[in-house]
Amino acid sequence: MHPDIVKISRIPQKSNIVFITRNPVKLPKGFFNSAELTYMSTLNKGSKQDFFTFNRLDHWLFVYFIKEEPDQYKLKESIRKSGEKSGLLLNESKVSKVIIYDTGDYTMETLAFAEGLALGQYWFLKYKKKEENNRVNEILVFSGKTGNPEIRILNILIDAVVRCRTLINEPNSFLTAPVFAREIEKMGIACSATVETFNKRKIESLKMGGLLAVNKGSKIPPTFTTIEWKPAQPVNKKPIVLVGKGVVFDSGGMNLKPGDSMSTMKDDMSGAAAVGAAVYAIACAKLPVHVIGLMPATDNRPGPEAVVPGDIIKMQNGSTVEILNTDAEGRLILADALIYASRYDPMLVIDLATLTGSALRAVGKYGIVAMQSNAEKELEELKSSGLETYERIVEFPIWDEYAEGLKSDLADIKNIGPAEAGAITAGKFLETFIDYPWIHLDIAGPAFLEKRDSYRGQGGTGAGVRLIFDFIRKKAGKPQ
Ligand code: BES
Ligand code: ZN
Ligand code: ZN
């Protein structure tokens, strides 16, 4: 499904190799003649060509020149992208096994290159008759300083991102809420995390009015899945809780989405998929941090029983919500999960959700829109993880005044506000249900791509998985 990355200590004859270097002088002897070395030097300096291909008839050699870029985050991202680009070239050359040859002590560069290459080799082809194109399925790393622990972590992370993408890419015809829950259960078994799924009866007994209301138009019951990783000696006394929006298909409900805007709405469970996959990666890596993931899931459809505008529902904590637009459903199911999170007495709760078109319009596919309450320091840490992984975060304000727009004449709150500042209004709605340090991440922009964007691919990107993993890994104290 995705290439395995393996460290090796010798280079077999006739291997396909990508040399990673800053300077042709660093290239090992015996692979290139002096004319080739001069050729590369000249073109790399003059026209800044950074990738060279040499056809040796029974194998290929490639040379990648790391560019000069003072910003370490930008540099790392450009190397990931080069890894992806070289993967496409390898596919064209029908190479399925490649060695990444680190010619200096370029550990960060080697890992970033491998990451981009591996993630760029993902395509969702389950429903295609047969796969015709070449794929790189083995990446071997030849590097003095790059250690097995880092490579192990990278493999875990790639596996988690790929699983997340596949959950997103699966259409609703396969991925209903109960099937989503079952997939998370499988992931829990694979990484020794504890998974539990509440069925509709249990959800009713917990009085999760938001999740039940959204589910009313559906023939398929909702689920509420928890995944917990509790290591023997966690660094945190109180758990970190992750909450993910799991709308397996968002038609808008009775406020049916117009035109084309419904066509990508199988992606509306990207937050839940990212939460499941992040906890999966944390558990696989056995990070000493206690984390819990909560994933409420349902589809949102019109139907004879569906919730309609004007309906007033009661949430798990007894507060009432006037539903004025059934397409603002994510916040309803998240509210139930946020209320539920309180029982863990969490040190921090982070929710991830494809929550608003407004976030998508504001920052496009490049950014995650964030808000926080009582978690200023944690959000700063998360922002630096955002730069590290290039899942960049833009903080929006969550000023008191934004609550004005959510006042209801009939209930405690209504589920939509004014036309402007939609992403913030949604965040403000969620904030009324929390009583702990909290960060809200609206991933509506980067979660799903209609057109391929380098190693992020096409379709579900897995946005949030690398971000959260990096954040938790840093909490664990040292690089594991
Ligand atoms: N799932 C959508 C948000 C969304 C839109 C995600 C586009 C990804 C791409 C969400 O449930 C929604 O429909 N939000 C409405 C809220 C509005 C009715 C207040 C929106 O943003 O238009
Ligand atoms: Zn919606
Ligand atoms: Zn939605």
Coordinates of C-alpha atoms and ligand atoms in Angstrom, one line a residue:
M1 CA 0.0 0.0 0.0
H2 CA 2.9 2.3 0.7
P3 CA 6.7 1.8 0.3
D4 CA 8.7 0.5 3.2
I5 CA 11.7 2.4 4.2
V6 CA 14.7 0.3 5.3
K7 CA 18.2 1.2 6.4
I8 CA 21.0 -0.6 4.6
S9 CA 24.7 -0.7 5.1
R10 CA 26.1 -1.7 1.7
I11 CA 25.2 -0.9 -1.9
P12 CA 24.6 -3.9 -4.2
Q13 CA 25.8 -3.7 -7.8
K14 CA 23.4 -2.2 -10.3
S15 CA 21.2 -0.5 -7.8
N16 CA 18.9 2.4 -8.6
I17 CA 20.2 5.2 -6.5
V18 CA 19.3 8.8 -5.7
F19 CA 22.3 10.6 -4.3
I20 CA 21.5 13.4 -2.0
T21 CA 24.2 16.0 -1.9
R22 CA 25.1 19.7 -1.7
N23 CA 28.2 19.5 -3.7
P24 CA 29.4 17.1 -6.5
V25 CA 32.7 16.7 -4.7
K26 CA 30.8 14.8 -2.0
L27 CA 29.6 12.2 -4.5
P28 CA 31.2 8.8 -3.9
K29 CA 33.9 7.6 -6.3
G30 CA 33.2 5.2 -9.1
F31 CA 29.7 6.3 -10.0
F32 CA 30.3 9.3 -12.3
N33 CA 33.0 10.3 -14.6
S34 CA 34.6 13.7 -14.5
A35 CA 32.6 15.0 -17.5
E36 CA 29.4 14.1 -15.7
L37 CA 30.6 15.8 -12.5
T38 CA 31.5 19.0 -14.3
Y39 CA 28.2 18.9 -16.2
M40 CA 26.3 18.7 -12.9
S41 CA 28.3 21.4 -11.3
T42 CA 27.8 23.8 -14.1
L43 CA 24.1 23.3 -14.5
N44 CA 23.4 23.3 -10.8
K45 CA 25.2 26.6 -10.4
G46 CA 24.2 28.3 -13.6
S47 CA 20.6 27.4 -14.3
K48 CA 20.0 25.9 -10.8
Q49 CA 19.0 22.5 -12.1
D50 CA 18.7 20.4 -8.9
F51 CA 17.9 16.9 -10.3
F52 CA 20.0 14.8 -12.7
T53 CA 19.2 11.5 -14.3
F54 CA 21.7 9.0 -15.6
N55 CA 20.6 6.0 -17.5
R56 CA 23.1 3.1 -17.0
L57 CA 21.0 0.8 -19.2
D58 CA 20.4 -1.8 -16.5
H59 CA 20.0 0.6 -13.7
W60 CA 19.5 4.3 -13.1
L61 CA 21.4 6.9 -11.1
F62 CA 19.9 10.2 -9.9
V63 CA 21.5 13.1 -8.2
Y64 CA 19.6 15.5 -6.1
F65 CA 21.2 18.8 -5.1
I66 CA 19.8 20.2 -1.8
K67 CA 19.0 23.8 -2.5
E68 CA 20.3 26.7 -0.4
E69 CA 17.5 28.0 1.7
P70 CA 18.1 29.7 5.0
D71 CA 14.6 29.0 6.3
Q72 CA 14.8 25.5 7.7
Y73 CA 11.1 24.8 7.5
K74 CA 10.9 25.9 3.9
L75 CA 14.0 23.9 3.1
K76 CA 12.5 20.8 4.6
E77 CA 9.3 21.2 2.6
S78 CA 11.2 21.8 -0.6
I79 CA 13.1 18.5 0.0
R80 CA 9.8 16.6 0.6
K81 CA 8.5 18.0 -2.7
S82 CA 11.7 17.0 -4.5
G83 CA 11.3 13.5 -3.0
E84 CA 7.8 13.4 -4.5
K85 CA 9.0 14.7 -7.9
S86 CA 11.8 12.1 -8.0
G87 CA 9.2 9.4 -7.2
L88 CA 7.3 10.4 -10.3
L89 CA 10.5 10.2 -12.4
L90 CA 11.2 6.8 -10.9
N91 CA 7.8 5.7 -11.9
E92 CA 8.4 6.8 -15.4
S93 CA 11.7 4.9 -15.4
K94 CA 9.8 1.8 -14.1
V95 CA 12.0 1.7 -10.9
S96 CA 10.2 0.1 -8.0
K97 CA 13.2 -0.2 -5.6
V98 CA 15.5 2.7 -4.9
I99 CA 18.4 3.6 -2.6
I100 CA 18.6 7.0 -1.1
Y101 CA 22.3 7.6 -0.7
D102 CA 23.2 10.3 1.8
T103 CA 26.5 11.7 0.7
G104 CA 27.0 13.9 3.8
D105 CA 25.6 13.8 7.2
Y106 CA 22.3 14.9 5.8
T107 CA 19.9 13.2 8.2
M108 CA 17.1 15.7 8.1
E109 CA 17.4 16.0 4.3
T110 CA 17.4 12.2 3.8
L111 CA 14.4 11.7 6.0
A112 CA 12.4 14.5 4.4
F113 CA 13.3 13.2 0.9
A114 CA 12.1 9.7 1.9
E115 CA 9.0 11.1 3.4
G116 CA 8.0 13.1 0.3
L117 CA 8.9 10.2 -2.0
A118 CA 6.9 7.7 0.1
L119 CA 3.8 9.9 0.6
G120 CA 3.8 10.8 -3.1
Q121 CA 3.5 7.2 -4.1
Y122 CA 0.0 6.9 -2.7
W123 CA -2.9 6.6 -5.0
F124 CA -6.4 5.4 -4.1
L125 CA -7.0 2.7 -6.7
K126 CA -9.3 0.3 -4.8
Y127 CA -12.1 0.7 -7.3
K128 CA -10.0 0.5 -10.5
K129 CA -9.9 -2.7 -12.5
K130 CA -6.1 -2.9 -12.4
E131 CA -3.1 -0.8 -11.6
E132 CA -1.0 -0.1 -14.7
N133 CA 1.5 2.4 -13.5
N134 CA 4.8 1.7 -11.8
R135 CA 5.1 2.3 -8.1
V136 CA 8.1 2.6 -5.9
N137 CA 7.5 0.0 -3.2
E138 CA 10.9 -0.2 -1.5
I139 CA 13.0 2.7 -0.3
L140 CA 16.4 1.8 1.1
V141 CA 18.4 4.4 3.0
F142 CA 22.2 4.4 2.9
S143 CA 23.2 7.0 5.4
G144 CA 25.9 7.3 8.0
K145 CA 24.0 9.2 10.7
T146 CA 20.4 8.4 10.0
G147 CA 19.4 5.9 12.7
N148 CA 16.9 3.1 12.7
P149 CA 14.7 4.8 15.4
E150 CA 14.0 7.8 13.1
I151 CA 13.3 5.5 10.2
R152 CA 11.0 3.4 12.3
I153 CA 9.0 6.6 13.3
L154 CA 8.9 7.7 9.6
N155 CA 7.4 4.3 8.6
I156 CA 4.8 4.5 11.3
L157 CA 3.9 8.0 10.3
I158 CA 3.6 7.2 6.6
D159 CA 1.4 4.2 7.4
A160 CA -0.8 6.4 9.5
V161 CA -1.2 9.1 6.9
V162 CA -1.9 6.5 4.2
R163 CA -4.6 4.9 6.4
C164 CA -6.1 8.3 7.1
R165 CA -6.2 9.2 3.3
T166 CA -7.8 5.9 2.5
L167 CA -10.6 6.4 5.1
I168 CA -11.2 9.8 3.5
N169 CA -11.1 8.6 0.0
E170 CA -13.5 5.7 0.6
P171 CA -16.9 6.8 -0.6
N172 CA -20.0 6.8 1.6
S173 CA -21.2 3.7 -0.3
F174 CA -18.6 1.8 1.6
L175 CA -17.7 4.0 4.5
T176 CA -20.9 4.4 6.7
A177 CA -20.5 5.4 10.3
P178 CA -20.5 1.8 11.6
V179 CA -17.9 0.9 8.9
F180 CA -15.8 3.8 9.9
A181 CA -16.0 2.6 13.5
R182 CA -15.0 -0.9 12.4
E183 CA -11.9 0.5 10.6
I184 CA -10.8 2.3 13.7
E185 CA -11.3 -0.9 15.7
K186 CA -8.9 -2.7 13.2
M187 CA -6.3 0.1 13.6
G188 CA -6.6 -0.2 17.4
I189 CA -5.9 -3.9 17.3
A190 CA -2.9 -3.3 15.0
C191 CA -1.3 -0.8 17.4
S192 CA -2.5 -2.1 20.8
A193 CA -4.7 0.9 21.5
T194 CA -8.0 0.4 23.2
V195 CA -11.0 1.1 20.9
E196 CA -14.6 1.2 22.0
T197 CA -17.6 2.0 19.9
F198 CA -21.0 3.2 21.3
N199 CA -24.0 2.1 19.2
K200 CA -27.2 4.2 18.8
R201 CA -28.8 2.8 22.0
K202 CA -25.7 3.8 24.1
I203 CA -25.6 7.2 22.3
E204 CA -29.3 7.7 23.2
S205 CA -28.6 6.8 26.8
L206 CA -25.8 9.3 26.9
K207 CA -28.3 11.9 25.5
M208 CA -26.0 13.0 22.7
G209 CA -28.7 15.2 21.2
G210 CA -26.5 16.8 18.5
L211 CA -25.3 13.5 17.1
L212 CA -28.8 12.0 17.2
A213 CA -30.3 15.1 15.5
V214 CA -27.9 15.0 12.6
N215 CA -28.5 11.3 12.2
K216 CA -32.3 11.6 12.1
G217 CA -32.4 11.8 8.3
S218 CA -30.3 8.7 7.9
K219 CA -31.3 5.0 7.7
I220 CA -27.9 4.1 9.1
P221 CA -27.3 4.5 12.9
P222 CA -24.6 6.9 14.3
T223 CA -21.5 5.7 16.1
F224 CA -19.3 7.2 18.7
T225 CA -15.8 5.7 18.8
T226 CA -13.1 6.2 21.3
I227 CA -9.5 5.2 20.9
E228 CA -7.2 5.3 23.9
W229 CA -3.4 5.0 24.2
K230 CA -2.3 4.8 27.8
P231 CA 1.3 4.0 28.2
A232 CA 2.7 2.5 31.4
Q233 CA 4.4 5.7 32.5
P234 CA 3.0 8.7 30.6
V235 CA 4.6 12.1 30.9
N236 CA 1.2 13.6 31.4
K237 CA -1.0 13.0 34.4
K238 CA -4.2 14.2 32.7
P239 CA -4.8 13.0 29.2
I240 CA -4.7 14.9 25.9
V241 CA -8.1 14.4 24.2
L242 CA -8.4 14.7 20.4
V243 CA -11.9 15.1 18.9
G244 CA -12.6 14.6 15.2
K245 CA -15.7 15.5 13.1
G246 CA -16.9 12.2 11.5
V247 CA -19.6 13.2 9.1
V248 CA -19.2 10.4 6.6
F249 CA -21.2 12.3 4.1
D250 CA -22.6 15.8 4.3
S251 CA -25.4 16.4 1.9
G252 CA -26.4 19.5 4.0
G253 CA -29.5 17.7 5.2
M254 CA -32.8 19.5 4.6
N255 CA -30.7 22.6 3.7
L256 CA -29.4 20.5 0.8
K257 CA -26.1 21.7 -0.6
P258 CA -26.5 23.3 -3.9
G259 CA -24.8 22.4 -7.2
D260 CA -21.4 21.0 -7.1
S261 CA -20.7 21.8 -3.5
M262 CA -21.8 18.3 -2.4
S263 CA -19.5 16.4 -4.6
T264 CA -16.5 16.2 -2.2
M265 CA -18.5 15.8 0.9
K266 CA -17.4 12.2 1.6
D267 CA -14.4 14.1 3.0
D268 CA -16.4 15.5 5.9
M269 CA -15.0 12.8 8.2
S270 CA -11.4 14.0 7.6
G271 CA -11.1 15.3 11.2
A272 CA -12.2 11.9 12.7
A273 CA -9.9 10.0 10.3
A274 CA -7.0 12.3 11.4
V275 CA -7.7 11.7 15.0
G276 CA -7.9 7.9 14.6
A277 CA -4.7 7.9 12.5
A278 CA -2.8 10.2 14.9
V279 CA -3.6 8.1 17.9
Y280 CA -2.8 5.0 15.9
A281 CA 0.7 6.5 15.1
I282 CA 1.3 7.6 18.7
A283 CA 0.4 4.1 19.9
C284 CA 2.5 2.3 17.2
A285 CA 5.5 4.5 18.2
K286 CA 4.7 3.8 21.9
L287 CA 5.1 7.5 22.8
P288 CA 4.9 8.0 26.5
V289 CA 1.9 10.3 26.3
H290 CA -1.6 9.4 27.4
V291 CA -4.0 10.3 24.5
I292 CA -7.6 9.7 23.8
G293 CA -9.4 10.1 20.5
L294 CA -13.2 10.7 20.3
M295 CA -14.9 10.3 16.9
P296 CA -18.6 10.9 16.6
A297 CA -19.8 9.7 13.2
T298 CA -22.9 9.9 11.1
D299 CA -24.1 10.9 7.6
N300 CA -26.1 14.1 7.2
R301 CA -29.1 13.6 4.9
P302 CA -32.6 14.9 4.2
G303 CA -35.4 12.5 4.7
P304 CA -38.9 12.1 6.2
E305 CA -37.5 12.0 9.7
A306 CA -34.7 14.5 9.2
V307 CA -34.2 17.4 11.5
V308 CA -35.6 20.6 10.0
P309 CA -34.8 24.3 10.4
G310 CA -36.6 25.6 13.5
D311 CA -36.2 22.4 15.4
I312 CA -34.8 22.8 18.9
I313 CA -32.7 20.0 20.3
K314 CA -31.2 19.3 23.7
M315 CA -27.5 18.5 24.1
Q316 CA -25.8 16.1 26.4
N317 CA -25.2 18.8 29.0
G318 CA -28.9 19.9 29.0
S319 CA -28.4 23.1 26.9
T320 CA -30.7 23.7 24.0
V321 CA -29.9 24.5 20.4
E322 CA -32.1 26.1 17.8
I323 CA -31.2 24.6 14.4
L324 CA -31.6 27.2 11.7
N325 CA -29.5 25.5 9.1
T326 CA -29.1 21.7 9.0
D327 CA -25.9 22.1 7.0
A328 CA -24.2 23.5 10.1
E329 CA -24.1 19.9 11.5
G330 CA -20.5 19.4 12.3
R331 CA -20.7 21.7 15.3
L332 CA -23.6 19.7 16.7
I333 CA -21.8 16.4 16.7
L334 CA -18.6 18.0 17.9
A335 CA -20.4 19.7 20.8
D336 CA -21.5 16.3 22.1
A337 CA -18.0 14.9 21.9
L338 CA -16.6 18.1 23.6
I339 CA -19.0 17.7 26.4
Y340 CA -18.1 14.0 26.7
A341 CA -14.4 14.9 26.7
S342 CA -14.9 16.8 30.0
R343 CA -15.2 13.5 31.9
Y344 CA -11.6 12.7 31.3
D345 CA -10.5 15.9 33.1
P346 CA -8.2 16.6 30.2
M347 CA -5.0 18.7 30.3
L348 CA -5.9 19.8 26.7
V349 CA -8.5 19.1 24.1
I350 CA -7.8 19.6 20.4
D351 CA -10.6 19.2 17.9
L352 CA -10.1 18.7 14.1
A353 CA -12.9 19.3 11.7
T354 CA -13.8 20.1 8.2
L355 CA -16.1 22.6 9.8
T356 CA -16.6 25.6 7.5
G357 CA -16.5 26.7 3.9
S358 CA -15.5 30.0 5.5
A359 CA -12.1 28.6 6.7
L360 CA -11.5 27.2 3.2
R361 CA -12.2 30.5 1.6
A362 CA -10.1 32.4 4.1
V363 CA -6.8 30.5 3.8
G364 CA -7.4 28.0 0.9
K365 CA -5.7 24.6 0.9
Y366 CA -2.5 25.9 2.5
G367 CA -3.6 26.6 6.1
I368 CA -5.4 25.2 9.1
V369 CA -7.6 27.8 10.8
A370 CA -7.1 27.6 14.6
M371 CA -8.7 29.1 17.7
Q372 CA -8.0 28.5 21.3
S373 CA -9.3 29.1 24.8
N374 CA -7.0 28.9 27.7
A375 CA -4.4 27.2 25.6
E376 CA -2.2 30.0 24.3
K377 CA 1.1 28.3 25.0
E378 CA -0.1 25.0 23.6
L379 CA -1.2 26.6 20.4
E380 CA 2.2 28.3 20.0
E381 CA 3.8 24.8 20.3
L382 CA 1.3 23.4 17.8
K383 CA 2.1 26.3 15.4
S384 CA 5.8 25.3 15.5
S385 CA 4.8 21.7 14.8
G386 CA 2.8 23.2 11.9
L387 CA 5.9 24.8 10.5
E388 CA 7.9 21.6 11.1
T389 CA 5.4 19.4 9.2
Y390 CA 4.3 22.2 6.9
E391 CA 0.7 21.8 8.0
R392 CA 0.7 25.4 8.8
I393 CA -1.7 27.0 11.3
V394 CA -3.3 30.5 11.1
E395 CA -4.8 31.7 14.4
F396 CA -8.1 33.4 14.2
P397 CA -9.5 35.5 17.1
I398 CA -12.3 34.2 19.2
W399 CA -13.5 37.5 20.8
D400 CA -16.5 37.7 23.0
E401 CA -18.4 39.8 20.5
Y402 CA -18.7 36.9 18.1
A403 CA -21.1 35.3 20.5
E404 CA -23.7 38.0 19.8
G405 CA -24.5 36.4 16.5
L406 CA -25.4 33.0 18.1
K407 CA -28.1 34.4 20.4
S408 CA -31.4 32.6 19.9
D409 CA -34.8 33.9 20.9
L410 CA -36.1 30.4 21.7
A411 CA -33.2 28.3 22.8
D412 CA -29.9 28.8 24.7
I413 CA -28.0 29.2 21.4
K414 CA -28.6 28.8 17.7
N415 CA -26.4 26.8 15.3
I416 CA -25.7 29.6 12.8
G417 CA -24.6 33.2 13.0
P418 CA -24.3 36.0 10.5
A419 CA -22.9 35.6 7.0
E420 CA -19.5 37.0 7.9
A421 CA -16.7 35.4 10.0
G422 CA -18.3 31.9 9.6
A423 CA -15.2 30.0 10.8
I424 CA -15.1 32.1 13.9
T425 CA -18.8 31.8 14.7
A426 CA -18.4 28.0 14.4
G427 CA -15.5 28.1 16.8
K428 CA -17.5 30.3 19.1
F429 CA -20.4 27.8 19.1
L430 CA -18.0 25.0 20.1
E431 CA -16.5 27.1 22.9
T432 CA -19.8 27.3 24.7
F433 CA -19.4 23.5 25.4
I434 CA -15.9 23.4 26.9
D435 CA -14.6 23.7 30.4
Y436 CA -10.9 22.9 29.8
P437 CA -7.9 24.3 27.8
W438 CA -9.0 23.9 24.2
I439 CA -7.7 24.3 20.6
H440 CA -10.0 24.1 17.6
L441 CA -8.5 23.3 14.2
D442 CA -10.7 23.9 11.1
I443 CA -9.1 21.7 8.4
A444 CA -11.7 22.4 5.7
G445 CA -9.0 23.9 3.4
P446 CA -6.2 21.3 3.4
A447 CA -8.1 18.1 4.2
F448 CA -9.0 17.2 0.6
L449 CA -7.6 18.2 -2.7
E450 CA -9.4 18.0 -6.0
K451 CA -6.1 18.4 -7.9
R452 CA -2.8 16.7 -6.9
D453 CA -0.5 18.9 -4.8
S454 CA 2.9 17.2 -4.7
Y455 CA 3.3 14.6 -1.9
R456 CA -0.1 15.6 -0.4
G457 CA -1.6 13.8 -3.4
Q458 CA -5.1 14.1 -4.7
G459 CA -8.2 13.5 -2.6
G460 CA -7.7 13.0 1.2
T461 CA -4.4 14.4 2.3
G462 CA -4.2 13.2 5.9
A463 CA -3.9 16.8 7.1
G464 CA -3.5 16.9 10.9
V465 CA -1.9 13.5 11.3
R466 CA 1.8 14.6 10.9
L467 CA 0.9 17.8 12.8
I468 CA -0.6 16.1 15.9
F469 CA 2.1 13.4 15.9
D470 CA 4.9 16.0 15.9
F471 CA 3.2 17.9 18.7
I472 CA 2.7 14.8 20.9
R473 CA 6.2 13.6 20.1
K474 CA 7.6 16.9 21.4
K475 CA 5.5 16.5 24.5
A476 CA 7.1 13.1 25.0
G477 CA 10.3 15.1 25.8
K478 CA 12.9 13.9 23.4
P479 CA 12.8 12.6 19.9
Q480 CA 11.8 9.0 20.3
Ligands
BES1 N1 -18.8 20.3 5.9 C1 -19.1 21.6 5.7 C2 -17.9 22.6 5.6 C3 -17.0 22.4 4.4 C4 -17.3 23.1 3.2 C5 -16.0 21.6 4.4 C6 -16.5 23.0 2.2 C7 -15.1 21.4 3.3 C8 -15.4 22.1 2.2 C9 -20.0 22.1 6.9 O1 -20.8 21.2 7.5 C10 -20.9 23.2 6.3 O2 -21.7 22.9 5.5 N2 -20.8 24.4 6.9 C11 -21.6 25.5 6.4 C12 -22.0 26.2 7.6 C13 -23.1 27.3 7.4 C14 -24.4 26.6 7.0 C15 -23.2 28.1 8.6 C16 -20.7 26.4 5.6 O3 -19.5 26.5 5.9 O4 -21.2 26.9 4.5
ZN2 ZN -22.7 20.9 6.5
ZN3 ZN -20.1 19.2 7.3

